[in-house]
C-alpha cells in the first residue's frame, strides 16, 4: 500500500509541516517531564494552536485521538524507547521498538511513525539496533501504507556535554541523514547543523525526501525564531519542536508564531510580534 494518502494529511499543499513533539516521557528522564506532567492538558493546549501534527507515544496517543471532531492535528506515533538521554550513560544501551508498532499506528489512525537512527561515539551496537529497527518497521510500513519518519541523531560524547547533546557537525549529520533515506525513510527528522547557512547540503543529500528539523533543548524566543526562519530559507520542509513549544510560557502563541514561519513564510520580526501579542495568528 502507498503511504501517499497519509503524507497528504501530514503536509500542506505546499509540502510544509509543523509537528509538535510531546513524546519525551517515553525516555524515563525526570527533566523531560517539565511542563508535560499533565499530558491531557498539554495536548489540549497544543491542539488549540492547530499545528499539522502532534508526536506522541503509544500510551499517550489517546489524549489526542479522544478529542471529538474532524479538525485536529495528525498523530505521529513514536515507536521506540531508548535509554541514552541521561547525564551518565548506562552500561547497556538500547533502543527498543514497541511490539507490532505499525498495527498500533493503524489502530490509532496515525499519519506517521517515528523511529530513531542513533549515532553515539563508540557505540556501534546501538547503531546496529537502530538499523534493524528501521528495516523491520519499513517492511510493515509498506504493508499498511504508513509513513516512516526516521530521526538521524548524531550525539556528542556523553562525558563532553552529558545527556542528549547533539553534534552539529554537518559532515556527521549528512551521512546519517543519507543512511536514513537509503533505509527507506519517507520523512527525515534531523538536527540543525552548527552553520545554518550550510543546511541546504543536508536537504540535498536527503535526495528529495522532506526534511523536518528538530528543535532540541530550550532556547530563547529570538534564537528559536531566527533559526527557524533560516532553516526554512535553506529548504527545510518544516520543523519538529517539542520543548521549545511545550515548555514555553505560552505554548499556544509559540505554536502560532512558528506556524506562520513554516506555512506563510513569516519573518522573524512578524513571528516575534505574534509571540508578543502584537500580530495576527496563523492557525
Coordinates of C-alpha atoms in Angstrom, one line a residue:
X1 CA 0.0 0.0 0.0
X2 CA 1.1 3.5 -0.7
X3 CA 1.8 6.0 2.1
X4 CA 0.7 8.9 -0.1
X5 CA -2.7 9.4 1.5
X6 CA -1.1 9.8 4.9
X7 CA 1.6 12.1 3.6
X8 CA -1.1 14.4 2.2
X9 CA -2.7 14.5 5.7
X10 CA 0.7 15.3 7.2
X11 CA 1.9 18.1 4.9
X12 CA 0.2 21.2 3.5
X13 CA -0.4 21.7 -0.3
X14 CA 2.9 23.5 -0.4
X15 CA 4.6 20.5 1.3
X16 CA 5.2 22.0 4.7
X17 CA 4.6 20.5 8.1
X18 CA 5.0 21.6 11.8
X19 CA 5.0 18.6 14.2
X20 CA 4.9 19.3 17.9
X21 CA 6.7 16.5 19.8
X22 CA 5.3 15.7 23.2
X23 CA 6.7 12.2 23.5
X24 CA 9.5 12.9 25.9
X25 CA 8.0 10.9 28.8
X26 CA 8.8 7.8 26.8
X27 CA 12.5 8.0 27.8
X28 CA 12.5 7.7 31.6
X29 CA 14.2 11.0 32.3
X30 CA 12.9 13.3 35.1
X31 CA 14.0 16.5 33.4
X32 CA 11.9 15.6 30.3
X33 CA 8.7 15.8 32.3
X34 CA 8.8 19.6 32.7
X35 CA 5.5 21.1 31.5
X36 CA 4.1 17.7 30.4
X37 CA 3.3 16.3 33.9
X38 CA -0.4 16.7 32.9
X39 CA -0.5 15.2 29.4
X40 CA -4.2 15.8 28.8
X41 CA -3.8 19.5 29.5
X42 CA -0.5 19.7 27.4
X43 CA -2.1 18.0 24.4
X44 CA -5.3 20.1 24.6
X45 CA -3.1 23.3 24.7
X46 CA -1.2 22.4 21.6
X47 CA -4.4 21.2 19.8
X48 CA -5.9 24.6 20.3
X49 CA -3.0 26.2 18.4
X50 CA -3.6 23.7 15.5
X51 CA -0.2 22.5 14.3
X52 CA -0.1 20.0 11.5
X53 CA 0.9 17.0 13.7
X54 CA 1.5 16.1 17.3
X55 CA 4.1 13.4 18.2
X56 CA 3.0 11.1 21.0
X57 CA 3.8 7.7 22.4
X58 CA 1.5 4.6 22.3
X59 CA 0.2 5.2 25.8
X60 CA -0.5 8.9 25.4
X61 CA -2.0 9.0 21.9
X62 CA -5.5 8.7 23.4
X63 CA -5.3 12.3 24.6
X64 CA -5.3 13.4 21.0
X65 CA -7.5 10.8 19.4
X66 CA -10.2 11.1 22.1
X67 CA -10.8 14.7 21.2
X68 CA -14.1 14.9 19.2
X69 CA -14.3 16.5 15.8
X70 CA -12.5 16.1 12.5
X71 CA -10.4 19.2 12.6
X72 CA -7.4 18.3 14.7
X73 CA -3.6 17.6 14.2
X74 CA -2.5 14.3 12.8
X75 CA -0.9 11.8 15.1
X76 CA 2.8 10.9 14.7
X77 CA 3.4 7.8 16.8
X78 CA 6.8 7.5 18.5
X79 CA 7.7 3.8 18.2
X80 CA 11.0 3.3 20.1
X81 CA 12.1 3.8 23.7
X82 CA 15.8 4.4 24.4
X83 CA 18.0 4.9 27.5
X84 CA 20.6 7.3 26.1
X85 CA 19.4 10.6 27.4
X86 CA 20.7 10.8 31.0
X87 CA 23.8 12.7 32.2
X88 CA 25.6 9.4 32.6
X89 CA 25.2 6.6 30.1
X90 CA 24.2 3.2 31.5
X91 CA 26.3 0.2 31.0
X92 CA 23.9 -1.3 28.5
X93 CA 22.3 0.9 25.8
X94 CA 19.2 0.1 24.0
X95 CA 16.6 1.4 21.5
X96 CA 13.6 -0.9 21.6
X97 CA 10.6 -0.7 19.2
X98 CA 7.2 -1.4 20.7
X99 CA 5.6 -4.7 19.7
X100 CA 3.5 -4.6 16.5
X101 CA 4.1 -0.8 16.3
X102 CA 2.6 -0.3 12.8
X103 CA -0.6 -2.2 13.7
X104 CA -0.9 0.1 16.8
X105 CA -0.3 3.1 14.5
X106 CA -3.1 2.0 12.1
X107 CA -5.5 1.3 15.0
X108 CA -4.8 4.8 16.4
X109 CA -5.2 6.4 13.0
X110 CA -1.7 7.8 12.9
X111 CA -0.4 9.7 9.9
X112 CA 3.2 8.5 10.5
X113 CA 5.5 6.6 12.9
X114 CA 8.8 8.0 14.2
X115 CA 11.9 5.9 14.9
X116 CA 15.5 6.8 15.9
X117 CA 18.7 6.3 13.9
X118 CA 21.2 6.9 16.7
X119 CA 24.9 7.6 16.3
X120 CA 26.8 7.8 19.6
X121 CA 30.6 7.8 19.8
X122 CA 32.0 4.3 20.2
X123 CA 28.5 2.7 20.4
X124 CA 28.2 0.7 17.2
X125 CA 25.9 -1.9 18.7
X126 CA 23.3 0.8 19.4
X127 CA 23.5 2.0 15.8
X128 CA 23.1 -1.6 14.7
X129 CA 19.9 -1.9 16.8
X130 CA 18.5 1.2 15.2
X131 CA 19.3 0.0 11.6
X132 CA 17.5 -3.3 12.4
X133 CA 14.5 -1.4 13.9
X134 CA 14.1 0.8 10.8
X135 CA 14.4 -2.2 8.5
X136 CA 11.7 -4.1 10.3
X137 CA 9.4 -1.1 10.5
X138 CA 9.9 -0.3 6.8
X139 CA 8.5 -3.7 5.8
X140 CA 5.4 -3.2 8.0
X141 CA 5.0 0.4 6.8
X142 CA 5.0 -0.7 3.2
X143 CA 2.3 -3.4 4.1
X144 CA 0.0 -0.9 5.7
X145 CA 0.7 2.3 3.8
X146 CA 2.2 4.0 6.9
X147 CA 4.6 7.0 6.7
X148 CA 8.0 6.2 8.1
X149 CA 9.7 9.2 9.8
X150 CA 13.4 8.4 10.7
X151 CA 15.2 10.5 13.2
X152 CA 19.0 10.5 12.5
X153 CA 20.6 11.8 15.7
X154 CA 24.3 12.4 16.0
X155 CA 25.3 12.9 19.6
X156 CA 28.4 14.3 21.3
X157 CA 30.4 12.2 23.7
X158 CA 28.5 11.9 26.9
X159 CA 31.5 12.9 29.1
X160 CA 31.9 16.1 27.0
X161 CA 28.4 17.5 27.4
X162 CA 26.3 15.0 29.4
X163 CA 22.9 13.9 28.4
X164 CA 21.2 14.2 25.0
X165 CA 23.6 16.8 23.5
X166 CA 23.6 16.7 19.7
X167 CA 26.6 17.1 17.5
X168 CA 26.1 19.9 14.9
X169 CA 28.9 18.8 12.6
X170 CA 27.4 18.7 9.2
X171 CA 29.9 16.1 8.0
X172 CA 28.4 13.7 10.6
X173 CA 24.8 14.8 10.0
X174 CA 24.9 14.4 6.2
X175 CA 25.9 10.7 6.0
X176 CA 23.5 9.7 8.8
X177 CA 20.6 11.5 7.0
X178 CA 21.6 9.8 3.8
X179 CA 21.6 6.4 5.5
X180 CA 18.1 7.1 6.8
X181 CA 17.0 7.8 3.2
X182 CA 18.7 4.7 2.0
X183 CA 16.9 2.6 4.6
X184 CA 13.6 3.8 3.2
X185 CA 12.5 6.9 5.2
X186 CA 9.5 8.8 3.9
X187 CA 10.3 11.8 6.1
X188 CA 13.5 12.8 7.8
X189 CA 13.6 14.4 11.2
X190 CA 17.1 15.8 11.6
X191 CA 19.2 18.2 13.7
X192 CA 20.3 21.6 12.6
X193 CA 24.0 22.0 11.9
X194 CA 26.3 24.5 13.5
X195 CA 26.4 26.7 10.4
X196 CA 22.7 27.1 9.5
X197 CA 23.6 28.7 6.1
X198 CA 25.0 25.2 5.1
X199 CA 21.8 23.3 5.8
X200 CA 20.9 23.2 2.1
X201 CA 23.6 20.5 1.9
X202 CA 21.5 18.3 4.3
X203 CA 18.4 19.0 2.2
X204 CA 20.3 18.0 -0.9
X205 CA 21.7 14.7 0.5
X206 CA 18.2 13.7 1.5
X207 CA 17.5 13.2 -2.2
X208 CA 14.0 14.7 -2.3
X209 CA 12.8 13.2 0.9
X210 CA 11.3 16.0 3.0
X211 CA 13.4 17.1 6.0
X212 CA 11.8 18.3 9.2
X213 CA 14.3 19.9 11.6
X214 CA 14.4 19.1 15.3
X215 CA 14.3 21.9 17.8
X216 CA 16.5 20.4 20.6
X217 CA 16.8 21.9 24.0
X218 CA 15.2 25.2 25.2
X219 CA 16.3 28.3 23.5
X220 CA 15.3 32.0 23.7
X221 CA 12.4 33.2 21.6
X222 CA 14.7 35.2 19.4
X223 CA 17.1 32.3 18.9
X224 CA 14.4 29.7 18.0
X225 CA 12.5 32.1 15.7
X226 CA 15.6 33.3 13.9
X227 CA 16.9 29.7 13.5
X228 CA 13.6 28.5 12.1
X229 CA 13.4 31.3 9.5
X230 CA 16.9 30.5 8.3
X231 CA 16.2 26.8 8.2
X232 CA 13.1 27.3 6.1
X233 CA 15.1 29.5 3.8
X234 CA 17.6 26.7 3.4
X235 CA 14.9 24.4 2.1
X236 CA 13.6 22.6 5.1
X237 CA 10.1 21.1 4.7
X238 CA 9.2 22.1 8.3
X239 CA 10.1 21.5 11.9
X240 CA 9.6 19.1 14.8
X241 CA 9.8 21.1 18.0
X242 CA 8.9 19.9 21.5
X243 CA 10.5 21.5 24.5
X244 CA 10.6 24.9 22.8
X245 CA 6.8 24.8 22.5
X246 CA 5.5 22.9 25.5
X247 CA 8.0 24.5 28.0
X248 CA 7.3 28.0 26.7
X249 CA 5.3 30.3 28.9
X250 CA 2.7 30.5 26.2
X251 CA 2.8 27.2 24.1
X252 CA -0.3 28.2 22.1
X253 CA 1.2 31.5 20.9
X254 CA 4.6 30.0 20.2
X255 CA 2.9 27.4 18.0
X256 CA 1.0 30.1 16.1
X257 CA 4.2 32.1 15.6
X258 CA 6.1 29.0 14.3
X259 CA 3.2 28.0 12.0
X260 CA 3.4 31.5 10.5
X261 CA 7.1 30.9 9.6
X262 CA 6.6 27.4 8.3
X263 CA 3.4 28.0 6.3
X264 CA 3.3 31.7 5.5
X265 CA 7.0 32.5 5.3
X266 CA 6.7 35.0 8.1
X267 CA 9.8 36.9 9.0
X268 CA 11.4 36.7 12.4
X269 CA 10.0 40.1 13.3
X270 CA 6.5 39.1 12.4
X271 CA 6.8 35.8 14.4
X272 CA 8.1 37.7 17.4
X273 CA 5.2 40.1 17.1
X274 CA 2.8 37.2 17.2
X275 CA 4.6 35.9 20.3
X276 CA 4.2 39.3 22.0
X277 CA 0.5 39.5 21.1
X278 CA 1.1 42.3 18.5
X279 CA 0.2 40.4 15.3
X280 CA -2.4 38.2 13.9
X281 CA -2.1 34.4 14.5
X282 CA -1.8 31.9 11.7
X283 CA -3.9 28.9 12.6

